[in-house]
Amino acid sequence: MSNSVISVISRFLEEYTTTTPNKLKVVDSYLFYILLTGALQFLYCLLVGTFPFNSFLSGFISCVGAFILGVCLRIQINPQNKGDFLSISPERAFADFLFAHTVLHLVVMNFIG
Amino acid sequence: MFEKSLLRLFGLFVLSLALAGAQALTPAHYLSLPDVARLQNLLSQQFTGLDSAYYSVVGLSKLGATIPDHEGVCQFLKSQLDPMSIDSLFFAAETSQAISGCEIPVSNETRDILLAAVSEDSTMTQIHRAVSALSSLGLPLASQEVVGALTGRINKEDNVMAITLALQTAARLSQQTELGGILEEIEDLTARLDDLGGIYLQFEEGLEATALFVTAAYSLSDHVDMEPPLKEDQVIQLVNSIFSKKSWDSLAEAFSVASAAAALSNNRFHVPVIVSALGPATVSHSQPTLQLLVTDVMSQPLALANVLVESAYSVASKSVILSHASFTLNDGVFELNFMSSRPASGYYQFAVAVTGDTRLVGNHVELKVKVSTEVVVNNMDLSVVDKDQSIGTKTTRVDYPSKGKSSFTADSHQNFAMAFQLVDVNTGVELTPHQTFVKLHNQKTGQEVVFVAEPDSKNLYKFELDIGERKSEFNSISGTYSLHLIVGDATLENPILWNVADVVLKFVDEEAPVAIQPKTLYVPKPEIQHLFREPEKKPPTVVSNTFTALILSPLLLLLILWLKLGANISNFSFTPSTILFHVGHAAMLGLMYVYWTHLNMFQTLKYLAIIGSVTFLAGNRMLAQIAVKRYVP
């Protein structure tokens, strides 16, 4: 059972490293970074407590929001999905990404206290 | 046909409502004798100049007071006079008229100056003072010219004080003059008065303006012998306004009040009458006459007046006791022996009317009169009754005001009963006063228990104390209680506190007699310490610092990953839009930090809008350039 899981994972990683274009890997590493940051914040909250609860929420939401926006960007700039996003060029996707981030940061900074 | 009668009925209904609502207004304020004395005192101050001399001397003469030292006043006037000044001549001339044997010397120059002032180009004050001075000094003046000047001036100076002065000036002119135009101004000014709550009528310019207007209006009306267009209610409202203030700020104000008082007590048309009771409006057997003072607004008794009671009815029973009874004048006071009508004790509403002079205003007055009496306790019977037998054991009669000789003993199986009558000493009628209490006072512990005694249908008071039932009120403390009867009422002249007898009460399950402490209501209470909200426990700085470092570490990982992947900025073109975009973007991130530390949302949005639009435009250009470069047809 575990054998098959390991083999699946290794196959997946191999395919990933070969077939994914570099641009997407850049975005993926950014997403991974965001994920780690969010996970560490959550760990702190579990271990130490929720004392400035608004700060914890704002930091966590920031990570979640950034992750989601990053995923959106990745979907939109993936050449394989070009058919679904005919009217949206990668530049446009990036511009949307930046604008959405501005709004997210405004909200997060307001709430961080 | 039906509609017509319905309409008429409706009209009658509305009319009756209106009449019912219209209560005759009576003066609420006037100058009582102490007020008049205070006013005279203020007006008797030392003269500081011709104007203060004028206010003082003329004011005192209007109040009917004697002015001391006419010689001295005359000397003062002559010494202070400036024959070239109209104001000076006015004050001196008017004051000299108020005292006897004082002649102000007049020269031709003086007369010319005064006559020259009578023109449309002088102020109203100057015209008034010039005309008054000419009149007081006995110099001839052209009345028609004065009227012309006044009319012209009224058009230019359309304020209350100016028109009042015009009225006052017109009253000094000859009787043949055509004063119709000026007379109309009284009605115009009346319309400008402010009605405050239906009780006061005054100018917004204040008390002095109102008082001077009243003086001028009556002065002119008397002069032309035409009734001023003031309704009765308006006159009374003016009286209320002028005499409600009992201490006056300036000599001029005091003078205006004195002038108004004189005008209202002595003119040909309206004399407000003040009816007040001498002392409290109470009659009793010892004091059977109701005494009323009927005066004018300056507390001077009216020369001709008849006072009669139109009707007097009892407030409680609404039955009319008196109808059309006259008061007799006895040494300046109007008296009526009310007790001769044998009224029962209580309150009575009197409707009093003052007649005898058609000028009287506010001469229907409502007065509330109290008839008080003395009470006596009759047939006080005390008994101790067994609960299971309804036969009274023994009834003891106690006579007021002595105390029962033996004390009564009662325990939980018995009732203690009291019966008595309260009777009016003079008429023998049974009374039901407001307060009839039975008080039991424990002599040892100081405890008092009070009960109410109620009368039955025959006005016989009965009180029953069920010892067993009431033991909680006594805290089951047995002992000797002194029994008091308390009787009181507003209409009783002799309230009663009578120690009737001593009662020994025996309770079962007696607690140890504890001295009753007076309720500790008014001692300082224990201090409350305010517990401030504890700040939440924060984790130690080491922990938070560790986690901060931990959270920043993935950033390092990211940079390493990017380097490994070969992410680079080799395509970076140094075009202005690119640089501007990156600078703008960095500025936006910097703004986020500044927002966190210093700014509020509104300021941030403002800056964001500016930086954001610049960044957007630059970014748009930059991305378009990248897209063009990427485009491979």
XYZ file of C-alpha atoms in Angstrom:
746
model
C 0.000 0.000 0.000
C 2.642 2.463 1.083
C 4.781 1.296 -1.748
C 2.227 2.376 -4.284
C 1.851 5.728 -2.556
C 5.582 6.355 -2.701
C 5.713 5.303 -6.331
C 2.792 7.595 -7.164
C 4.422 10.506 -5.444
C 7.794 9.982 -7.103
C 6.143 9.627 -10.531
C 4.186 12.782 -9.886
C 7.279 14.732 -8.884
C 9.186 13.461 -11.922
C 6.429 14.493 -14.293
C 6.152 17.792 -12.561
C 9.786 18.700 -12.898
C 9.893 17.700 -16.569
C 6.644 18.968 -17.996
C 6.039 22.213 -16.101
C 7.428 25.341 -17.730
C 9.863 27.405 -15.679
C 7.541 30.318 -15.328
C 4.980 28.159 -13.618
C 7.621 26.656 -11.344
C 8.502 30.177 -10.221
C 4.894 30.800 -9.308
C 4.700 27.381 -7.650
C 7.686 28.097 -5.419
C 6.020 31.409 -4.459
C 2.844 29.510 -3.559
C 4.837 27.037 -1.512
C 6.439 29.928 0.390
C 3.030 31.439 1.135
C 1.779 28.060 2.301
C 4.666 27.636 4.699
C 4.211 31.110 6.123
C 0.520 30.516 6.730
C 1.160 27.112 8.283
C 3.772 28.524 10.650
C 1.382 31.300 11.754
C -1.264 28.715 12.491
C 1.244 26.655 14.439
C 2.106 29.667 16.579
C -1.561 30.276 17.267
C -2.046 26.652 18.321
C 1.002 26.629 20.555
C 1.079 30.023 22.169
C -2.507 31.245 22.015
C -4.615 33.715 20.142
C -3.658 36.744 22.165
C -3.886 39.540 19.618
C -6.604 37.668 17.801
C -7.096 40.372 15.200
C -3.414 40.260 14.321
C -3.469 36.489 13.939
C -6.549 36.645 11.746
C -5.151 39.395 9.566
C -1.842 37.552 9.048
C -3.538 34.266 8.329
C -6.061 35.790 5.950
C -3.204 37.559 4.202
C -1.537 34.213 3.546
C -4.765 32.553 2.464
C -5.669 35.460 0.179
C -2.223 35.653 -1.356
C -2.291 31.899 -1.969
C -5.630 32.120 -3.706
C -4.539 35.047 -5.858
C -1.335 33.207 -6.730
C -3.337 30.178 -7.780
C -5.530 32.395 -9.946
C -2.446 33.873 -11.585
C -1.018 30.426 -12.210
C -4.214 29.216 -13.811
C -4.432 32.251 -16.043
C -0.861 32.228 -17.285
C -0.710 28.454 -17.858
C -0.313 28.044 -21.657
C -2.360 24.832 -21.454
C -5.370 26.851 -20.317
C -5.075 29.394 -23.078
C -8.337 28.232 -24.579
C -10.259 29.124 -21.443
C -8.816 32.611 -21.129
C -8.758 33.917 -24.676
C -9.357 37.540 -23.773
C -6.933 37.582 -20.841
C -3.274 37.911 -21.692
C -0.643 36.948 -19.086
C 0.120 40.609 -18.650
C -3.483 41.316 -17.937
C -3.525 38.428 -15.445
C -0.510 39.883 -13.703
C -2.089 43.324 -13.582
C -5.225 41.828 -12.032
C -3.004 39.970 -9.589
C -1.349 43.220 -8.522
C -4.625 45.104 -8.165
C -6.251 42.358 -6.108
C -3.177 42.265 -3.888
C -3.431 46.002 -3.302
C -6.974 45.601 -2.008
C -5.948 42.581 0.083
C -3.041 44.430 1.661
C -5.242 47.439 2.424
C -7.711 45.236 4.295
C -4.970 43.266 6.053
C -3.165 46.418 7.194
C -6.405 47.859 8.495
C -7.105 44.778 10.541
C -3.634 44.046 11.798
C -3.975 46.649 14.544
C -83.018 71.354 6.562
C -81.314 68.666 8.574
C -77.880 69.898 7.490
C -78.675 73.458 8.530
C -79.610 72.465 12.076
C -76.569 70.208 12.289
C -74.325 73.095 11.244
C -75.902 75.353 13.842
C -75.387 72.717 16.520
C -71.770 72.368 15.503
C -71.320 76.130 15.659
C -72.815 76.265 19.140
C -70.574 73.437 20.237
C -67.448 75.201 19.008
C -68.560 78.455 20.609
C -69.175 76.789 23.950
C -65.748 75.164 23.780
C -64.149 78.516 23.039
C -65.942 80.199 25.917
C -65.097 77.387 28.289
C -61.468 77.635 27.327
C -61.297 81.426 27.687
C -60.494 81.945 31.340
C -60.485 85.499 32.603
C -56.844 86.495 33.001
C -55.837 88.150 36.273
C -52.529 89.889 37.002
C -49.877 87.547 38.317
C -47.361 90.296 39.118
C -47.685 93.773 40.560
C -45.733 96.186 42.740
C -46.398 95.262 46.340
C -45.649 97.813 49.050
C -42.135 96.448 49.649
C -41.526 96.569 45.881
C -42.653 100.200 45.740
C -40.362 100.994 48.661
C -37.457 99.304 46.886
C -38.173 101.266 43.718
C -38.319 104.511 45.650
C -35.057 103.637 47.327
C -33.367 103.092 43.998
C -34.732 106.382 42.713
C -33.561 108.276 45.796
C -29.896 107.845 45.089
C -27.438 110.706 44.929
C -27.499 112.611 41.626
C -24.533 112.028 39.365
C -25.703 114.331 36.619
C -28.725 115.992 35.115
C -30.013 112.733 33.666
C -29.926 110.883 36.980
C -31.572 113.888 38.604
C -34.340 113.723 36.016
C -34.936 110.000 36.468
C -34.889 110.241 40.247
C -37.027 113.329 40.731
C -39.601 112.687 38.025
C -39.703 108.965 38.888
C -40.366 109.679 42.556
C -43.049 112.190 41.691
C -44.788 109.604 39.528
C -44.797 107.188 42.441
C -46.378 109.889 44.542
C -43.424 110.130 46.883
C -42.238 113.379 48.360
C -39.033 114.817 47.033
C -36.824 116.233 49.766
C -35.028 119.531 49.498
C -36.582 121.184 46.449
C -34.199 124.105 46.871
C -31.161 121.871 46.686
C -32.464 120.120 43.586
C -33.185 123.438 41.898
C -29.676 124.688 42.676
C -28.232 121.479 41.269
C -30.231 121.851 38.067
C -29.203 125.443 37.550
C -25.546 124.691 38.229
C -25.373 121.710 35.869
C -27.375 123.251 33.049
C -25.713 123.697 29.678
C -28.004 126.061 27.778
C -26.603 124.974 24.419
C -27.411 121.275 24.792
C -30.877 120.000 24.028
C -30.488 116.992 26.331
C -29.372 119.167 29.210
C -32.292 121.552 28.687
C -34.714 118.627 28.532
C -33.568 117.051 31.787
C -33.482 120.369 33.620
C -36.833 121.554 32.311
C -38.696 118.333 33.047
C -37.204 118.022 36.514
C -38.013 121.614 37.344
C -41.675 120.930 36.580
C -41.745 118.103 39.113
C -40.598 120.296 41.985
C -42.238 123.502 43.070
C -40.781 126.970 42.758
C -38.000 126.256 40.318
C -37.628 128.432 37.257
C -35.044 127.638 34.647
C -33.782 130.818 32.994
C -34.432 130.898 29.268
C -32.717 133.063 26.698
C -33.635 133.720 23.088
C -30.715 131.586 22.026
C -32.065 128.641 24.013
C -35.460 129.000 22.381
C -33.922 129.130 18.922
C -31.830 126.044 19.499
C -34.857 124.119 20.700
C -37.058 125.266 17.832
C -34.340 124.399 15.288
C -34.255 120.836 16.587
C -37.856 120.302 15.513
C -37.245 119.065 12.012
C -37.175 115.852 10.067
C -33.395 115.854 10.094
C -33.000 115.562 13.846
C -33.243 112.173 15.551
C -36.477 111.229 17.272
C -34.808 111.567 20.654
C -33.789 115.140 19.827
C -37.271 116.055 18.634
C -38.838 114.527 21.743
C -36.468 116.297 24.104
C -36.765 119.635 22.315
C -40.555 119.574 22.262
C -40.765 118.473 25.919
C -38.324 121.191 26.975
C -40.234 123.850 25.022
C -43.478 122.681 26.604
C -42.082 122.569 30.149
C -40.374 125.921 29.836
C -43.597 127.501 28.629
C -42.232 128.463 25.248
C -44.515 128.518 22.211
C -44.179 125.804 19.616
C -45.812 125.086 16.259
C -47.706 121.846 16.788
C -48.343 121.218 13.101
C -44.637 121.456 12.335
C -43.919 118.974 15.113
C -46.441 116.495 13.732
C -44.835 116.814 10.306
C -41.375 116.223 11.725
C -42.603 113.232 13.769
C -44.354 111.599 10.834
C -41.309 112.055 8.636
C -39.064 110.678 11.352
C -41.229 107.624 12.003
C -40.729 106.595 8.381
C -36.955 106.842 8.747
C -36.566 105.403 12.247
C -38.969 102.491 12.282
C -38.019 101.004 15.659
C -40.002 100.583 18.864
C -38.165 103.165 20.974
C -38.432 105.867 18.299
C -42.162 105.394 17.793
C -42.719 105.351 21.564
C -40.918 108.693 21.813
C -43.116 110.018 18.985
C -46.211 109.030 20.967
C -44.852 110.719 24.061
C -44.033 113.885 22.073
C -47.488 114.026 20.519
C -49.023 114.063 23.992
C -47.329 117.424 24.652
C -48.906 119.164 21.658
C -52.010 121.298 21.676
C -55.376 119.604 21.730
C -56.471 120.970 18.383
C -53.680 119.265 16.482
C -54.543 116.519 14.012
C -52.891 113.513 15.698
C -54.732 110.717 13.912
C -51.661 109.418 12.094
C -49.580 109.247 15.261
C -52.448 107.632 17.152
C -52.514 104.754 14.665
C -48.961 103.897 15.656
C -50.212 102.588 19.002
C -52.037 99.806 17.210
C -48.999 99.055 15.049
C -46.760 98.799 18.064
C -49.256 96.591 19.889
C -49.004 94.142 16.995
C -45.234 94.001 17.492
C -45.498 92.785 21.071
C -44.439 89.176 21.725
C -46.941 86.951 23.515
C -45.145 84.612 25.900
C -47.321 81.692 26.968
C -50.466 83.803 27.081
C -49.202 85.371 30.315
C -46.625 87.962 29.264
C -46.695 90.527 26.507
C -43.493 92.417 25.894
C -41.193 93.827 23.268
C -38.100 91.873 22.407
C -36.213 95.116 23.066
C -36.898 94.526 26.747
C -38.572 95.808 29.870
C -37.719 99.490 29.437
C -39.197 99.608 25.937
C -42.387 97.886 27.077
C -42.841 100.132 30.113
C -42.159 103.331 28.160
C -44.599 102.223 25.466
C -47.353 101.716 28.050
C -46.642 105.139 29.539
C -46.656 106.842 26.131
C -49.765 105.030 24.873
C -51.864 106.021 27.873
C -50.402 109.508 27.935
C -51.429 110.128 24.338
C -54.792 108.386 24.726
C -55.651 110.556 27.710
C -54.558 113.637 25.792
C -56.861 112.972 22.831
C -59.495 111.245 24.999
C -59.653 108.138 22.843
C -59.480 104.626 24.277
C -56.240 102.873 23.282
C -56.728 99.759 21.156
C -55.574 97.407 23.900
C -57.797 94.516 24.908
C -58.298 93.646 28.573
C -56.187 90.515 28.359
C -53.409 92.448 26.639
C -53.382 95.065 29.408
C -53.046 92.357 32.054
C -50.305 90.624 30.095
C -48.450 93.947 29.890
C -48.856 94.366 33.652
C -47.341 90.910 34.170
C -44.367 91.715 31.937
C -43.588 95.106 33.431
C -43.912 94.193 37.097
C -42.407 90.714 37.094
C -38.907 92.105 37.512
C -38.345 93.120 41.137
C -34.854 94.535 40.996
C -33.853 97.004 38.333
C -30.494 97.279 36.580
C -30.374 100.983 35.875
C -31.967 104.222 36.878
C -33.552 104.513 33.436
C -35.197 101.110 33.841
C -36.507 101.987 37.300
C -37.840 105.263 35.928
C -39.659 103.463 33.111
C -41.293 101.040 35.587
C -42.357 103.928 37.825
C -43.841 105.778 34.823
C -45.728 102.674 33.717
C -47.064 102.102 37.255
C -48.298 105.668 37.415
C -49.854 105.428 33.932
C -51.653 102.182 34.761
C -53.048 103.374 38.078
C -54.255 106.698 36.853
C -55.528 106.965 33.286
C -58.973 107.465 31.844
C -59.500 104.074 30.298
C -57.912 100.998 31.853
C -57.063 100.508 35.517
C -55.885 96.976 36.343
C -57.078 95.900 39.767
C -55.185 93.608 42.129
C -57.177 91.504 44.593
C -55.194 89.673 47.270
C -56.042 88.161 50.607
C -54.611 89.827 53.707
C -52.609 86.991 55.230
C -53.586 83.403 54.455
C -57.048 82.996 52.971
C -58.323 81.034 55.942
C -61.377 81.481 58.126
C -62.293 79.729 61.303
C -64.373 80.330 64.381
C -61.671 82.387 65.965
C -61.085 84.345 62.763
C -64.432 84.463 60.970
C -63.828 87.271 58.495
C -62.184 86.933 55.109
C -60.090 90.030 54.490
C -59.169 91.211 51.021
C -56.945 93.999 49.784
C -58.136 95.599 46.582
C -55.546 97.914 45.072
C -54.142 99.210 41.827
C -50.811 97.987 40.406
C -48.871 100.190 42.843
C -50.655 98.735 45.897
C -52.637 101.915 46.422
C -56.211 101.248 47.567
C -58.851 102.028 44.969
C -60.936 105.077 45.651
C -64.292 103.765 44.479
C -64.744 100.044 44.527
C -67.409 97.618 45.533
C -66.323 94.090 46.129
C -68.782 91.272 46.051
C -68.735 87.509 45.992
C -70.538 86.344 42.903
C -70.591 82.747 44.091
C -68.779 80.581 46.587
C -68.978 76.826 46.305
C -67.423 73.970 48.204
C -64.676 72.214 46.284
C -65.583 68.828 47.746
C -69.338 68.832 47.347
C -69.726 71.516 44.638
C -72.703 72.944 46.532
C -73.028 76.726 46.437
C -72.797 78.317 49.866
C -72.888 82.006 48.989
C -74.257 83.983 46.125
C -73.979 87.729 45.553
C -72.729 88.761 48.975
C -70.958 92.094 49.372
C -67.794 92.837 51.246
C -67.767 95.742 53.660
C -64.968 98.261 53.606
C -63.334 98.498 56.996
C -60.290 100.722 57.351
C -58.989 100.118 53.833
C -59.624 96.365 53.941
C -62.634 94.598 52.469
C -64.184 92.153 54.908
C -66.784 89.439 54.749
C -67.919 87.318 57.642
C -67.926 83.944 55.983
C -68.501 81.905 59.113
C -71.993 83.402 59.411
C -72.992 81.210 56.468
C -72.033 78.220 58.611
C -69.759 76.493 56.123
C -68.486 73.022 56.898
C -64.699 72.763 57.143
C -62.854 72.338 53.870
C -61.915 74.344 50.794
C -64.154 76.782 48.971
C -63.771 78.418 45.581
C -64.767 82.094 45.595
C -65.555 84.092 42.461
C -64.976 87.706 43.461
C -65.937 90.703 41.336
C -64.813 94.299 41.825
C -67.191 96.916 40.476
C -67.755 100.618 40.788
C -65.529 101.938 38.035
C -65.888 101.211 34.339
C -62.137 101.489 33.898
C -61.364 98.435 36.021
C -59.526 95.671 34.205
C -59.014 92.122 35.473
C -61.715 92.616 38.067
C -63.044 89.051 38.148
C -60.859 86.976 40.420
C -60.979 83.364 41.591
C -59.857 82.779 45.159
C -59.485 79.558 47.118
C -60.521 79.935 50.766
C -59.946 77.385 53.489
C -62.332 76.948 56.377
C -60.621 75.314 59.306
C -62.027 74.036 62.540
C -61.129 72.182 65.707
C -61.685 68.517 66.307
C -62.451 66.556 69.462
C -62.400 62.801 70.081
C -65.626 61.414 71.452
C -66.659 58.061 72.795
C -63.251 56.443 72.764
C -63.946 52.808 73.710
C -61.138 50.307 74.164
C -61.752 46.592 74.609
C -60.028 43.243 74.441
C -62.075 40.651 72.579
C -61.503 36.914 72.521
C -61.212 35.532 69.012
C -63.378 32.518 69.494
C -66.055 34.345 71.418
C -67.363 37.442 69.806
C -68.458 38.768 73.167
C -66.346 41.655 74.288
C -64.820 41.093 77.650
C -64.886 44.621 78.887
C -65.201 47.996 77.180
C -63.391 50.824 78.819
C -64.261 54.394 78.027
C -61.340 56.813 77.978
C -61.933 60.536 77.862
C -59.727 62.834 75.816
C -57.122 64.052 76.801
C -56.627 61.855 79.843
C -54.929 58.482 79.716
C -56.601 55.158 80.505
C -55.970 54.331 84.119
C -55.249 50.623 83.795
C -53.251 48.992 81.064
C -54.835 46.424 78.787
C -53.439 42.957 78.342
C -53.876 40.977 75.157
C -52.253 37.877 73.794
C -52.341 35.963 70.497
C -55.797 34.532 71.154
C -57.351 37.908 71.441
C -58.090 41.019 69.426
C -57.628 44.493 70.716
C -60.395 46.822 69.549
C -60.822 50.574 69.512
C -63.843 52.655 68.489
C -64.186 56.416 68.509
C -65.734 59.400 66.813
C -64.092 62.530 65.535
C -66.375 65.488 65.886
C -66.159 69.151 64.906
C -66.118 71.160 68.113
C -68.234 73.988 66.785
C -70.867 72.284 64.696
C -70.980 68.764 66.161
C -70.646 67.278 62.677
C -68.606 64.101 62.327
C -65.314 64.624 60.567
C -63.099 62.336 58.487
C -59.644 63.894 58.589
C -56.889 62.789 56.209
C -54.681 61.326 58.910
C -55.999 59.043 61.611
C -53.282 56.728 62.848
C -52.890 54.402 65.777
C -49.313 54.092 66.932
C -47.962 51.423 69.290
C -44.634 52.300 70.795
C -42.557 49.733 72.646
C -41.021 51.611 75.513
C -38.096 49.257 76.028
C -36.886 48.671 72.477
C -38.048 51.914 70.907
C -39.920 50.123 68.154
C -42.961 51.855 66.688
C -45.738 50.207 64.716
C -48.327 52.422 63.035
C -51.760 51.398 61.766
C -54.492 53.323 60.001
C -57.951 53.659 61.551
C -60.774 53.662 59.024
C -64.269 55.099 59.415
C -67.339 53.029 58.662
C -70.398 54.232 56.789
C -71.711 56.143 59.816
C -68.379 57.996 60.204
C -67.580 55.989 63.306
C -63.898 55.048 63.489
C -63.067 51.450 64.290
C -59.684 49.859 64.758
C -59.034 46.182 65.425
C -55.669 44.663 66.109
C -55.430 40.916 65.631
C -52.474 40.150 67.876
C -51.739 36.746 66.413
C -51.904 37.870 62.812
C -49.821 40.974 63.295
C -47.040 39.457 65.327
C -44.510 39.846 62.490
C -44.914 43.603 62.552
C -44.066 43.583 66.212
C -41.193 41.131 65.661
C -43.044 39.002 68.249
C -41.579 41.083 71.023
C -43.831 41.030 74.036
C -43.954 43.898 76.392
C -45.674 47.109 77.266
C -46.629 49.279 74.344
C -47.972 52.769 74.734
C -50.912 53.411 72.439
C -51.167 56.780 70.722
C -53.878 58.219 68.527
C -52.673 60.665 65.829
C -55.232 62.879 64.053
C -54.259 65.510 61.499
C -55.630 67.396 58.481
C -54.973 70.622 56.583
C -58.265 72.019 57.797
C -57.745 71.176 61.479
C -56.344 73.810 63.737
C -55.572 71.363 66.536
C -53.855 68.192 65.418
C -54.024 65.496 68.084
C -51.311 63.263 69.491
C -52.948 61.466 72.384
C -51.465 58.739 74.561
C -54.672 56.792 75.060
C -53.499 53.893 77.215
C -50.805 51.287 77.678
C -51.224 47.859 76.154
C -49.326 44.781 77.256
C -48.942 42.374 74.376
C -47.997 38.749 74.845
C -46.676 36.803 71.900
C -45.842 33.127 71.732
C -42.401 32.091 70.393
C -40.851 35.175 71.597
C -37.372 36.053 70.448
C -34.958 37.597 72.861
C -35.756 41.276 72.847
C -33.170 42.896 70.723
C -32.714 46.600 70.820
C -33.816 47.739 67.406
C -31.022 49.527 65.680
C -32.001 52.457 63.614
C -31.696 51.472 60.001
C -28.161 52.091 58.883
C -29.209 53.913 55.783
C -27.067 56.966 56.095
C -23.743 55.642 57.281
C -20.828 55.465 54.877
C -20.934 52.240 52.907
C -17.881 49.998 52.444
C -15.656 51.303 49.728
C -15.820 49.489 46.390
C -12.439 48.885 44.875
C -12.634 49.148 41.159
C -11.045 46.213 39.405
C -9.505 47.453 36.214
C -9.564 45.047 33.332
C -6.489 42.904 33.582
C -4.410 43.128 30.429
C -4.240 39.763 28.750
C -1.276 37.625 29.493
C 1.273 38.014 26.766
C 3.686 35.285 25.844
C 7.317 35.909 26.768
C 9.277 37.994 24.264
C 11.639 35.091 23.531
C 8.805 32.975 22.181
C 7.413 35.694 19.945
C 10.866 36.607 18.657
C 11.588 32.986 17.825
C 8.390 32.641 15.893
C 8.983 35.921 14.054
C 12.299 34.577 12.820
C 10.653 31.275 11.981
C 8.006 32.978 9.884
C 10.538 35.016 7.966
C 12.571 31.920 7.134
C 10.364 30.683 4.266
C 11.305 33.891 2.454
C 14.885 32.650 2.429
C 13.700 29.322 1.097
C 11.792 31.113 -1.653
C 14.842 33.076 -2.769
C 16.926 29.892 -2.857
C 14.236 28.078 -4.888
C 14.000 30.961 -7.343
C 17.737 31.054 -7.784
C 17.751 27.316 -8.405
C 15.014 27.641 -10.992
C 16.929 30.340 -12.754
C 14.443 33.120 -12.257
C 16.127 36.330 -13.346
C 15.553 39.888 -14.310
C 17.644 39.854 -17.442
C 14.704 41.111 -19.472
C 14.537 44.275 -17.466
C 14.322 47.230 -19.870
C 15.139 50.637 -18.492
C 12.233 52.414 -20.057
C 10.679 55.284 -18.114
C 7.384 53.492 -17.689
C 9.127 50.438 -16.237
C 11.077 52.486 -13.743
C 8.006 54.538 -12.877
C 5.988 51.379 -12.385
C 8.488 49.803 -10.062
C 8.966 52.995 -8.114
C 5.208 53.425 -7.820
C 4.748 49.842 -6.737
C 7.438 50.196 -4.096
C 5.772 53.408 -2.953
C 2.487 51.576 -2.584
C 4.096 48.927 -0.412
C 5.781 51.660 1.603
C 2.387 53.347 1.987
C 1.061 50.106 3.449
C 3.723 50.224 6.118
C 3.042 53.901 6.865
C -0.661 53.106 7.046
C 0.060 50.510 9.694
C 2.098 52.916 11.783
C 0.697 56.407 11.284
C -2.238 56.989 9.014
C -5.957 56.238 9.033
C -7.975 54.717 6.208
C -9.080 58.026 4.674
C -5.588 59.435 4.342
C -4.315 56.110 3.018
C -7.005 55.912 0.390
C -6.177 59.423 -0.685
C -2.471 58.646 -1.149
C -3.270 55.264 -2.637
C -5.453 56.869 -5.271
C -2.627 59.188 -6.321
C 0.184 56.625 -6.293
C -2.080 53.891 -7.602
C -3.211 55.781 -10.669
C 0.403 56.684 -11.564
C 1.499 53.069 -11.037
C -1.451 51.781 -13.031
C -0.721 53.975 -16.023
C 2.971 53.180 -15.951
C 2.285 49.484 -15.418
C -0.197 49.413 -18.256
C 2.396 50.879 -20.602
C 5.084 48.512 -19.326
C 2.970 45.368 -19.658
C 1.874 46.416 -23.151
C 5.524 46.753 -24.144
C 6.244 43.286 -22.750
C 3.247 41.860 -24.602
C 4.400 43.413 -27.847
C 7.853 41.948 -27.346
C 6.387 38.529 -26.625
C 4.062 38.565 -29.592
C 5.184 36.274 -32.285
C 2.801 36.316 -35.217
